[in-house]
Tab-separated table of C-alpha atoms and ligand atoms in Angstrom:
chain	number	residue	atom	x	y	z
U	1	UNK	CA	-25.008	-1.826	-6.771
U	2	UNK	CA	-24.803	0.006	-10.063
U	3	UNK	CA	-27.940	1.843	-11.121
U	4	UNK	CA	-29.497	-0.155	-13.953
U	5	UNK	CA	-30.016	3.037	-15.960
U	6	UNK	CA	-26.471	4.327	-15.564
U	7	UNK	CA	-24.171	4.051	-18.592
U	8	UNK	CA	-21.556	1.734	-17.182
U	9	UNK	CA	-18.545	2.029	-19.450
U	10	UNK	CA	-17.445	3.319	-22.786
U	11	UNK	CA	-15.518	1.245	-25.335
U	12	UNK	CA	-14.917	2.523	-28.879
U	13	UNK	CA	-17.643	5.108	-28.242
U	14	UNK	CA	-20.113	2.349	-27.367
U	15	UNK	CA	-22.062	2.590	-24.125
U	16	UNK	CA	-23.330	-0.307	-22.014
U	17	UNK	CA	-26.207	-0.609	-19.569
U	18	UNK	CA	-27.333	-3.254	-17.138
U	19	UNK	CA	-30.338	-5.265	-18.268
U	20	UNK	CA	-32.709	-4.695	-15.357
U	21	UNK	CA	-31.473	-6.456	-12.224
U	22	UNK	CA	-29.326	-8.943	-14.137
U	23	UNK	CA	-25.534	-8.549	-14.229
U	24	UNK	CA	-25.669	-8.453	-18.045
U	25	UNK	CA	-24.062	-5.250	-19.314
U	26	UNK	CA	-25.378	-4.872	-22.818
U	27	UNK	CA	-24.484	-2.393	-25.525
U	28	UNK	CA	-27.098	0.293	-26.047
U	29	UNK	CA	-26.871	-0.480	-29.758
U	30	UNK	CA	-28.046	-4.079	-30.103
U	31	UNK	CA	-27.614	-6.304	-33.140
U	32	UNK	CA	-31.025	-7.501	-34.333
U	33	UNK	CA	-30.259	-10.633	-36.314
U	34	UNK	CA	-33.589	-11.127	-38.091
U	35	UNK	CA	-32.223	-9.703	-41.374
U	36	UNK	CA	-29.634	-12.526	-41.393
U	37	UNK	CA	-32.639	-14.819	-41.971
U	38	UNK	CA	-33.573	-12.859	-45.131
U	39	UNK	CA	-36.656	-11.526	-43.377
U	40	UNK	CA	-36.532	-8.130	-45.092
U	41	UNK	CA	-34.846	-9.189	-48.331
U	42	UNK	CA	-32.299	-11.702	-49.586
U	43	UNK	CA	-28.956	-10.963	-47.983
U	44	UNK	CA	-25.411	-12.077	-48.696
U	45	UNK	CA	-24.411	-14.612	-45.996
U	46	UNK	CA	-20.699	-13.793	-46.166
U	47	UNK	CA	-21.436	-10.071	-45.777
U	48	UNK	CA	-23.744	-10.957	-42.876
U	49	UNK	CA	-20.919	-12.830	-41.191
U	50	UNK	CA	-18.568	-9.879	-41.651
U	51	UNK	CA	-21.258	-7.564	-40.286
U	52	UNK	CA	-21.435	-9.680	-37.117
U	53	UNK	CA	-17.642	-9.563	-36.738
U	54	UNK	CA	-17.519	-5.827	-37.376
U	55	UNK	CA	-20.245	-5.249	-34.814
U	56	UNK	CA	-18.298	-7.192	-32.162
U	57	UNK	CA	-15.070	-5.371	-33.059
U	58	UNK	CA	-16.870	-2.044	-32.648
U	59	UNK	CA	-18.228	-2.910	-29.206
U	60	UNK	CA	-21.725	-4.244	-29.923
U	61	UNK	CA	-22.081	-7.131	-27.485
U	62	UNK	CA	-25.838	-7.782	-27.520
U	63	UNK	CA	-27.259	-10.034	-30.229
U	64	UNK	CA	-30.907	-11.024	-30.545
U	65	UNK	CA	-32.265	-13.808	-32.731
U	66	UNK	CA	-35.116	-16.357	-32.861
U	67	UNK	CA	-35.865	-19.699	-34.496
U	68	UNK	CA	-38.711	-17.821	-36.245
U	69	UNK	CA	-36.427	-15.497	-38.241
U	70	UNK	CA	-36.112	-17.051	-41.659
U	71	UNK	CA	-37.486	-20.279	-40.139
U	72	UNK	CA	-34.154	-21.060	-38.399
U	73	UNK	CA	-31.929	-19.453	-41.061
U	74	UNK	CA	-30.998	-16.457	-38.892
U	75	UNK	CA	-29.976	-18.670	-35.960
U	76	UNK	CA	-27.998	-20.919	-38.296
U	77	UNK	CA	-26.122	-18.003	-39.874
U	78	UNK	CA	-25.551	-16.232	-36.574
U	79	UNK	CA	-24.185	-19.466	-35.103
U	80	UNK	CA	-21.738	-19.798	-38.002
U	81	UNK	CA	-20.660	-16.170	-37.658
U	82	UNK	CA	-20.107	-16.562	-33.905
U	83	UNK	CA	-17.749	-19.506	-34.315
U	84	UNK	CA	-14.800	-18.629	-32.051
U	85	UNK	CA	-16.431	-15.406	-30.849
U	86	UNK	CA	-19.341	-16.632	-28.758
U	87	UNK	CA	-17.749	-15.685	-25.432
U	88	UNK	CA	-17.382	-12.048	-26.513
U	89	UNK	CA	-21.108	-11.480	-26.690
U	90	UNK	CA	-24.391	-11.642	-24.791
U	91	UNK	CA	-26.700	-13.837	-26.806
U	92	UNK	CA	-30.494	-13.785	-26.751
U	93	UNK	CA	-32.845	-16.122	-28.531
U	94	UNK	CA	-36.489	-17.097	-28.186
U	95	UNK	CA	-39.050	-19.873	-28.085
U	96	UNK	CA	-42.752	-20.264	-28.818
U	97	UNK	CA	-42.898	-18.803	-32.341
U	98	UNK	CA	-41.754	-20.900	-35.292
U	99	UNK	CA	-43.573	-19.483	-38.333
U	100	UNK	CA	-45.904	-16.617	-39.194
U	101	UNK	CA	-48.823	-18.738	-37.953
U	102	UNK	CA	-46.943	-21.372	-36.009
U	103	UNK	CA	-46.888	-21.032	-32.238
U	104	UNK	CA	-46.313	-23.519	-29.460
U	105	UNK	CA	-45.868	-22.297	-25.899
U	106	UNK	CA	-46.075	-25.740	-24.293
U	107	UNK	CA	-43.409	-26.822	-21.788
U	108	UNK	CA	-42.503	-29.762	-24.030
U	109	UNK	CA	-41.780	-27.475	-27.009
U	110	UNK	CA	-39.808	-25.040	-24.839
U	111	UNK	CA	-37.483	-27.856	-23.803
U	112	UNK	CA	-37.009	-29.058	-27.393
U	113	UNK	CA	-36.643	-25.523	-28.651
U	114	UNK	CA	-33.654	-24.591	-26.513
U	115	UNK	CA	-31.735	-27.690	-27.576
U	116	UNK	CA	-32.440	-26.966	-31.251
U	117	UNK	CA	-31.391	-23.334	-30.841
U	118	UNK	CA	-28.199	-24.223	-28.962
U	119	UNK	CA	-27.238	-26.580	-31.754
U	120	UNK	CA	-27.832	-23.989	-34.481
U	121	UNK	CA	-26.106	-21.292	-32.444
U	122	UNK	CA	-23.160	-23.648	-31.738
U	123	UNK	CA	-23.133	-22.952	-28.023
U	124	UNK	CA	-24.144	-24.675	-24.809
U	125	UNK	CA	-26.016	-21.748	-23.233
U	126	UNK	CA	-27.790	-18.550	-24.114
U	127	UNK	CA	-27.672	-15.479	-21.918
U	128	UNK	CA	-31.308	-14.547	-22.433
U	129	UNK	CA	-34.143	-16.855	-23.440
U	130	UNK	CA	-37.399	-15.151	-24.350
U	131	UNK	CA	-40.960	-16.312	-24.963
U	132	UNK	CA	-41.552	-14.898	-28.443
U	133	UNK	CA	-44.657	-12.836	-29.294
U	134	UNK	CA	-46.648	-13.943	-26.279
U	135	UNK	CA	-49.824	-12.229	-27.534
U	136	UNK	CA	-50.266	-15.121	-29.967
U	137	UNK	CA	-50.444	-17.593	-27.104
U	138	UNK	CA	-52.844	-18.304	-24.292
U	139	UNK	CA	-51.576	-15.852	-21.678
U	140	UNK	CA	-52.477	-18.202	-18.842
U	141	UNK	CA	-50.415	-20.956	-20.479
U	142	UNK	CA	-47.460	-18.594	-20.825
U	143	UNK	CA	-47.733	-17.776	-17.099
U	144	UNK	CA	-48.407	-21.310	-15.819
U	145	UNK	CA	-46.383	-23.418	-18.235
U	146	UNK	CA	-44.020	-21.551	-20.576
U	147	UNK	CA	-42.182	-19.371	-18.072
U	148	UNK	CA	-41.863	-22.169	-15.454
U	149	UNK	CA	-40.370	-24.439	-18.162
U	150	UNK	CA	-37.922	-21.678	-19.062
U	151	UNK	CA	-37.000	-21.334	-15.362
U	152	UNK	CA	-36.180	-25.047	-15.216
U	153	UNK	CA	-33.784	-24.548	-18.148
U	154	UNK	CA	-32.191	-21.773	-16.131
U	155	UNK	CA	-31.599	-24.236	-13.282
U	156	UNK	CA	-29.988	-26.611	-15.792
U	157	UNK	CA	-27.601	-23.869	-16.972
U	158	UNK	CA	-28.865	-23.807	-20.545
U	159	UNK	CA	-30.139	-20.250	-20.180
U	160	UNK	CA	-28.972	-17.530	-17.823
U	161	UNK	CA	-31.971	-15.185	-17.751
U	162	UNK	CA	-35.492	-15.199	-19.079
U	163	UNK	CA	-37.725	-12.666	-20.773
U	164	UNK	CA	-40.837	-12.105	-22.832
U	165	UNK	CA	-41.338	-10.328	-26.135
U	166	UNK	CA	-44.318	-8.997	-28.025
U	167	UNK	CA	-46.228	-6.020	-29.362
U	168	UNK	CA	-49.285	-5.373	-27.130
U	169	UNK	CA	-48.033	-3.658	-23.993
U	170	UNK	CA	-51.096	-4.657	-21.980
U	171	UNK	CA	-50.332	-8.355	-22.471
U	172	UNK	CA	-46.635	-7.988	-21.685
U	173	UNK	CA	-47.499	-6.166	-18.455
U	174	UNK	CA	-50.108	-8.747	-17.484
U	175	UNK	CA	-47.552	-11.552	-17.761
U	176	UNK	CA	-44.734	-9.630	-16.071
U	177	UNK	CA	-46.991	-8.815	-13.118
U	178	UNK	CA	-48.026	-12.453	-12.745
U	179	UNK	CA	-44.655	-14.184	-12.973
U	180	UNK	CA	-41.097	-12.838	-12.513
U	181	UNK	CA	-39.180	-12.141	-15.736
U	182	UNK	CA	-35.792	-10.486	-16.217
U	183	UNK	CA	-36.574	-8.572	-19.388
U	184	UNK	CA	-39.315	-7.353	-21.678
U	185	UNK	CA	-38.641	-6.748	-25.353
U	186	UNK	CA	-41.189	-4.783	-27.307
U	187	UNK	CA	-40.994	-3.421	-30.829
U	188	UNK	CA	-42.344	-0.458	-32.785
U	189	UNK	CA	-43.531	1.104	-29.498
U	190	UNK	CA	-40.820	3.731	-29.008
U	191	UNK	CA	-39.306	5.659	-31.883
U	192	UNK	CA	-40.117	8.773	-33.918
U	193	UNK	CA	-43.583	7.310	-34.568
U	194	UNK	CA	-44.486	6.011	-31.106
U	195	UNK	CA	-43.959	6.671	-27.414
U	196	UNK	CA	-46.268	4.362	-25.464
U	197	UNK	CA	-43.426	2.047	-24.420
U	198	UNK	CA	-42.216	5.020	-22.417
U	199	UNK	CA	-45.533	6.064	-20.922
U	200	UNK	CA	-47.162	2.659	-20.359
U	201	UNK	CA	-44.517	-0.069	-20.110
U	202	UNK	CA	-41.517	1.709	-18.627
U	203	UNK	CA	-43.102	2.680	-15.273
U	204	UNK	CA	-44.105	-0.958	-14.655
U	205	UNK	CA	-40.687	-2.277	-15.709
U	206	UNK	CA	-38.943	0.228	-13.440
U	207	UNK	CA	-41.143	-0.734	-10.503
U	208	UNK	CA	-40.242	-4.421	-10.860
U	209	UNK	CA	-36.586	-3.976	-11.912
U	210	UNK	CA	-37.241	-5.542	-15.318
U	211	UNK	CA	-34.855	-4.670	-18.146
U	212	UNK	CA	-36.472	-3.095	-21.215
U	213	UNK	CA	-35.239	-3.832	-24.717
U	214	UNK	CA	-36.574	-1.546	-27.432
U	215	UNK	CA	-36.685	-3.170	-30.865
U	216	UNK	CA	-37.354	-1.759	-34.313
U	217	UNK	CA	-36.236	1.831	-33.823
U	218	UNK	CA	-36.596	2.142	-37.604
U	219	UNK	CA	-40.202	0.934	-37.279
U	220	UNK	CA	-39.253	-2.199	-39.251
U	221	UNK	CA	-38.025	-0.168	-42.218
U	222	UNK	CA	-40.593	2.657	-42.335
U	223	UNK	CA	-38.050	5.144	-40.982
U	224	UNK	CA	-35.522	4.374	-43.736
U	225	UNK	CA	-34.922	5.617	-47.285
U	226	UNK	CA	-35.856	2.203	-48.676
U	227	UNK	CA	-39.145	2.032	-46.773
U	228	UNK	CA	-41.042	-0.922	-45.348
U	229	UNK	CA	-41.237	-4.460	-46.730
U	230	UNK	CA	-44.591	-5.639	-48.186
U	231	UNK	CA	-45.467	-7.677	-45.093
U	232	UNK	CA	-45.294	-4.658	-42.784
U	233	UNK	CA	-48.475	-4.472	-40.634
U	234	UNK	CA	-48.756	-0.654	-40.636
U	235	UNK	CA	-51.497	0.869	-42.808
U	236	UNK	CA	-50.722	3.040	-45.892
U	237	UNK	CA	-51.059	6.298	-43.928
U	238	UNK	CA	-48.141	5.319	-41.659
U	239	UNK	CA	-46.000	4.169	-44.587
U	240	UNK	CA	-46.749	7.426	-46.420
U	241	UNK	CA	-45.794	9.470	-43.389
U	242	UNK	CA	-42.476	7.592	-43.382
U	243	UNK	CA	-41.964	8.444	-47.080
U	244	UNK	CA	-42.690	12.124	-46.388
U	245	UNK	CA	-40.283	12.086	-43.481
U	246	UNK	CA	-37.580	10.496	-45.657
U	247	UNK	CA	-38.154	13.086	-48.406
U	248	UNK	CA	-37.970	15.931	-45.886
U	249	UNK	CA	-34.698	14.570	-44.472
U	250	UNK	CA	-33.266	14.118	-47.973
U	251	UNK	CA	-34.080	17.728	-48.801
U	252	UNK	CA	-32.287	18.812	-45.626
U	253	UNK	CA	-29.291	16.584	-46.390
U	254	UNK	CA	-29.956	14.373	-43.370
U	255	UNK	CA	-30.306	10.580	-43.133
U	256	UNK	CA	-33.692	9.704	-41.568
U	257	UNK	CA	-32.349	6.436	-40.113
U	258	UNK	CA	-29.574	8.245	-38.268
U	259	UNK	CA	-32.029	10.704	-36.747
U	260	UNK	CA	-34.477	7.928	-35.836
U	261	UNK	CA	-31.823	5.819	-34.125
U	262	UNK	CA	-30.248	8.698	-32.232
U	263	UNK	CA	-33.722	9.467	-30.897
U	264	UNK	CA	-34.025	5.891	-29.563
U	265	UNK	CA	-30.470	5.672	-28.218
U	266	UNK	CA	-31.117	8.812	-26.166
U	267	UNK	CA	-33.763	7.098	-24.016
U	268	UNK	CA	-31.922	6.738	-20.687
U	269	UNK	CA	-33.927	3.802	-19.307
U	270	UNK	CA	-33.812	1.481	-22.312
U	271	UNK	CA	-31.077	-1.133	-21.817
U	272	UNK	CA	-30.566	-1.681	-25.546
U	273	UNK	CA	-32.167	-0.618	-28.809
U	274	UNK	CA	-32.130	-3.487	-31.276
U	275	UNK	CA	-31.538	-2.580	-34.902
U	276	UNK	CA	-31.848	-5.149	-37.660
U	277	UNK	CA	-28.527	-5.394	-39.497
U	278	UNK	CA	-26.854	-7.622	-42.064
U	279	UNK	CA	-24.162	-5.394	-43.598
U	280	UNK	CA	-21.009	-3.711	-42.332
U	281	UNK	CA	-22.242	-0.402	-43.741
U	282	UNK	CA	-25.356	-0.490	-41.588
U	283	UNK	CA	-23.347	-1.574	-38.538
U	284	UNK	CA	-21.044	1.419	-38.917
U	285	UNK	CA	-23.853	3.862	-39.699
U	286	UNK	CA	-25.882	2.694	-36.747
U	287	UNK	CA	-22.977	3.029	-34.338
U	288	UNK	CA	-22.238	6.488	-35.755
U	289	UNK	CA	-25.862	7.408	-35.018
U	290	UNK	CA	-24.862	7.448	-31.326
U	291	UNK	CA	-23.092	10.758	-31.999
U	292	UNK	CA	-25.379	12.056	-34.723
U	293	UNK	CA	-26.200	15.688	-33.993
U	294	UNK	CA	-29.838	16.581	-34.466
U	295	UNK	CA	-30.915	20.196	-34.809
U	296	UNK	CA	-33.865	20.717	-32.389
U	297	UNK	CA	-35.820	22.842	-34.900
U	298	UNK	CA	-35.347	20.195	-37.570
U	299	UNK	CA	-36.626	17.567	-35.122
U	300	UNK	CA	-39.752	19.627	-34.383
U	301	UNK	CA	-40.535	19.790	-38.136
U	302	UNK	CA	-39.895	16.074	-38.521
U	303	UNK	CA	-42.252	15.327	-35.610
U	304	UNK	CA	-44.934	17.491	-37.212
U	305	UNK	CA	-44.729	15.446	-40.442
U	306	UNK	CA	-45.261	12.244	-38.451
U	307	UNK	CA	-47.844	13.731	-36.030
U	308	UNK	CA	-51.002	12.681	-37.967
U	309	UNK	CA	-50.069	8.992	-37.518
U	310	UNK	CA	-48.310	9.269	-34.164
U	311	UNK	CA	-48.982	6.360	-31.797
U	312	UNK	CA	-50.900	4.338	-34.370
U	313	UNK	CA	-51.239	0.779	-32.992
U	314	UNK	CA	-52.184	-2.187	-35.191
U	315	UNK	CA	-53.808	-5.373	-33.886
U	316	UNK	CA	-51.421	-8.220	-33.106
U	317	UNK	CA	-52.108	-11.664	-31.675
U	318	UNK	CA	-55.304	-13.104	-30.267
U	319	UNK	CA	-58.137	-10.514	-30.039
U	320	UNK	CA	-58.266	-10.866	-26.262
U	321	UNK	CA	-54.591	-9.849	-26.140
U	322	UNK	CA	-54.765	-6.647	-28.250
U	323	UNK	CA	-53.697	-3.395	-26.679
N	1	LIG	P1	-35.700	-2.309	-37.630
N	1	LIG	O1	-36.629	-1.204	-37.278
N	1	LIG	O2	-34.431	-2.411	-36.894
N	1	LIG	O3	-35.451	-2.215	-39.204
N	1	LIG	C1	-34.631	-3.121	-39.866
N	1	LIG	C2	-34.547	-2.728	-41.324
N	1	LIG	O4	-33.814	-1.510	-41.418
N	1	LIG	C3	-33.782	-3.768	-42.167
N	1	LIG	O5	-34.317	-3.770	-43.471
N	1	LIG	C4	-32.367	-3.186	-42.188
N	1	LIG	O6	-31.660	-3.615	-43.319
N	1	LIG	C5	-32.657	-1.706	-42.245
N	1	LIG	N1	-31.578	-0.881	-41.701
N	1	LIG	C6	-30.797	-1.122	-40.611
N	1	LIG	N2	-29.924	-0.114	-40.442
N	1	LIG	C7	-30.160	0.770	-41.444
N	1	LIG	C8	-29.583	2.008	-41.798
N	1	LIG	N3	-28.583	2.552	-41.102
N	1	LIG	N4	-30.069	2.677	-42.882
N	1	LIG	C9	-31.093	2.145	-43.594
N	1	LIG	N5	-31.684	0.974	-43.321
N	1	LIG	C10	-31.220	0.300	-42.239
N	1	LIG	O7	-36.553	-3.666	-37.507
N	1	LIG	P2	-36.253	-5.128	-37.008
N	1	LIG	O8	-35.055	-5.718	-37.659
N	1	LIG	O9	-37.543	-5.838	-37.098
N	1	LIG	O10	-35.976	-4.942	-35.454
N	1	LIG	C11	-34.695	-5.057	-34.903
N	1	LIG	C12	-34.494	-6.375	-34.183
N	1	LIG	O11	-35.317	-6.402	-33.019
N	1	LIG	C13	-34.872	-7.633	-34.963
N	1	LIG	O12	-33.851	-8.011	-35.857
N	1	LIG	C14	-35.087	-8.605	-33.827
N	1	LIG	O13	-33.846	-9.059	-33.350
N	1	LIG	C15	-35.751	-7.726	-32.774
N	1	LIG	N6	-37.234	-7.774	-32.848
N	1	LIG	C16	-37.869	-8.636	-32.024
N	1	LIG	C17	-39.247	-8.747	-32.076
N	1	LIG	C18	-39.941	-9.711	-31.154
N	1	LIG	O14	-39.289	-10.379	-30.379
N	1	LIG	N7	-41.236	-9.827	-31.198
N	1	LIG	C19	-39.993	-7.988	-32.977
N	1	LIG	C20	-39.309	-7.093	-33.784
N	1	LIG	C21	-37.930	-6.995	-33.701
């Protein structure tokens, strides 16, 4: 059996890794489809469609979406873009979160949710079905009701593998240790600003053979020239550190996003790093980041700019699920 951490093949410079113990070989650069739902800003749908096609042509085969992104808009647009190309990719979507304050982790909603998603995505199965932002639910319900309902969908062939997603590592671990899951997706927990995905989550995932998906390597926009959207949960100090880091990179003639993504792509145990994309330019830049050369001394200085806010964690979900 292939080691789940081993890069398994190279196509157009892209590398692929197994997602935990599943046979899914996913590209280490993953296409985060939330921007297609105009989550960060209004995007051009035809450019979004071309971005999806370019990504597939360049070897990105892992796409992640949710009914929550743009309140179904991202799934709708991704489904349109995948018309005729569905079989070329590994498709992940989610259930349980439907609005910023709208959650339903009941078995009944899970069953409805997959059918709605399949319709919008214009397919009859998804490769990975994930309970979305589990920290906003009753953890016991997720364990006793949500995951078992997802497993029944697996038996019906509507979903191939199941996973959980969220921000507090403690809650993700609690669920994964109580009920078998194929993957854990967490976000803003491993990048130039954070490393606790590596120290806290990864050892548990490795022990149980669970695939780890690292999302938001750009810290949801903080590690970009443009900066974070207004809704970003990080406090001003973290946003300011991102601005200083961007200014430092600019002065050195370096693109902060390229450095930030290369840093994430280099983690050998992460199956895929999801980056939010909706343009061909970003697709190409983010693939090029795989080969972006980073001067070690420059990286030390960049780390020192971000050090005062390193590993800052904000509260997310129900108070009993923080952490
Ligand atoms: P991200 O850190 O990937 O940042 C996305 C932002 O960066 C967007 O504004 C995008 O336009 C911009 N961007 C992308 N490439 C760029 C480049 N080369 N230069 C400058 N700007 C660039 O944040 P994200 O989109 O939230 O996370 C990635 C994906 O991970 C999401 O789309 C989603 O699929 C997944 N995700 C899942 C969860 C969850 O399940 N709870 C949470 C967060 C993210």
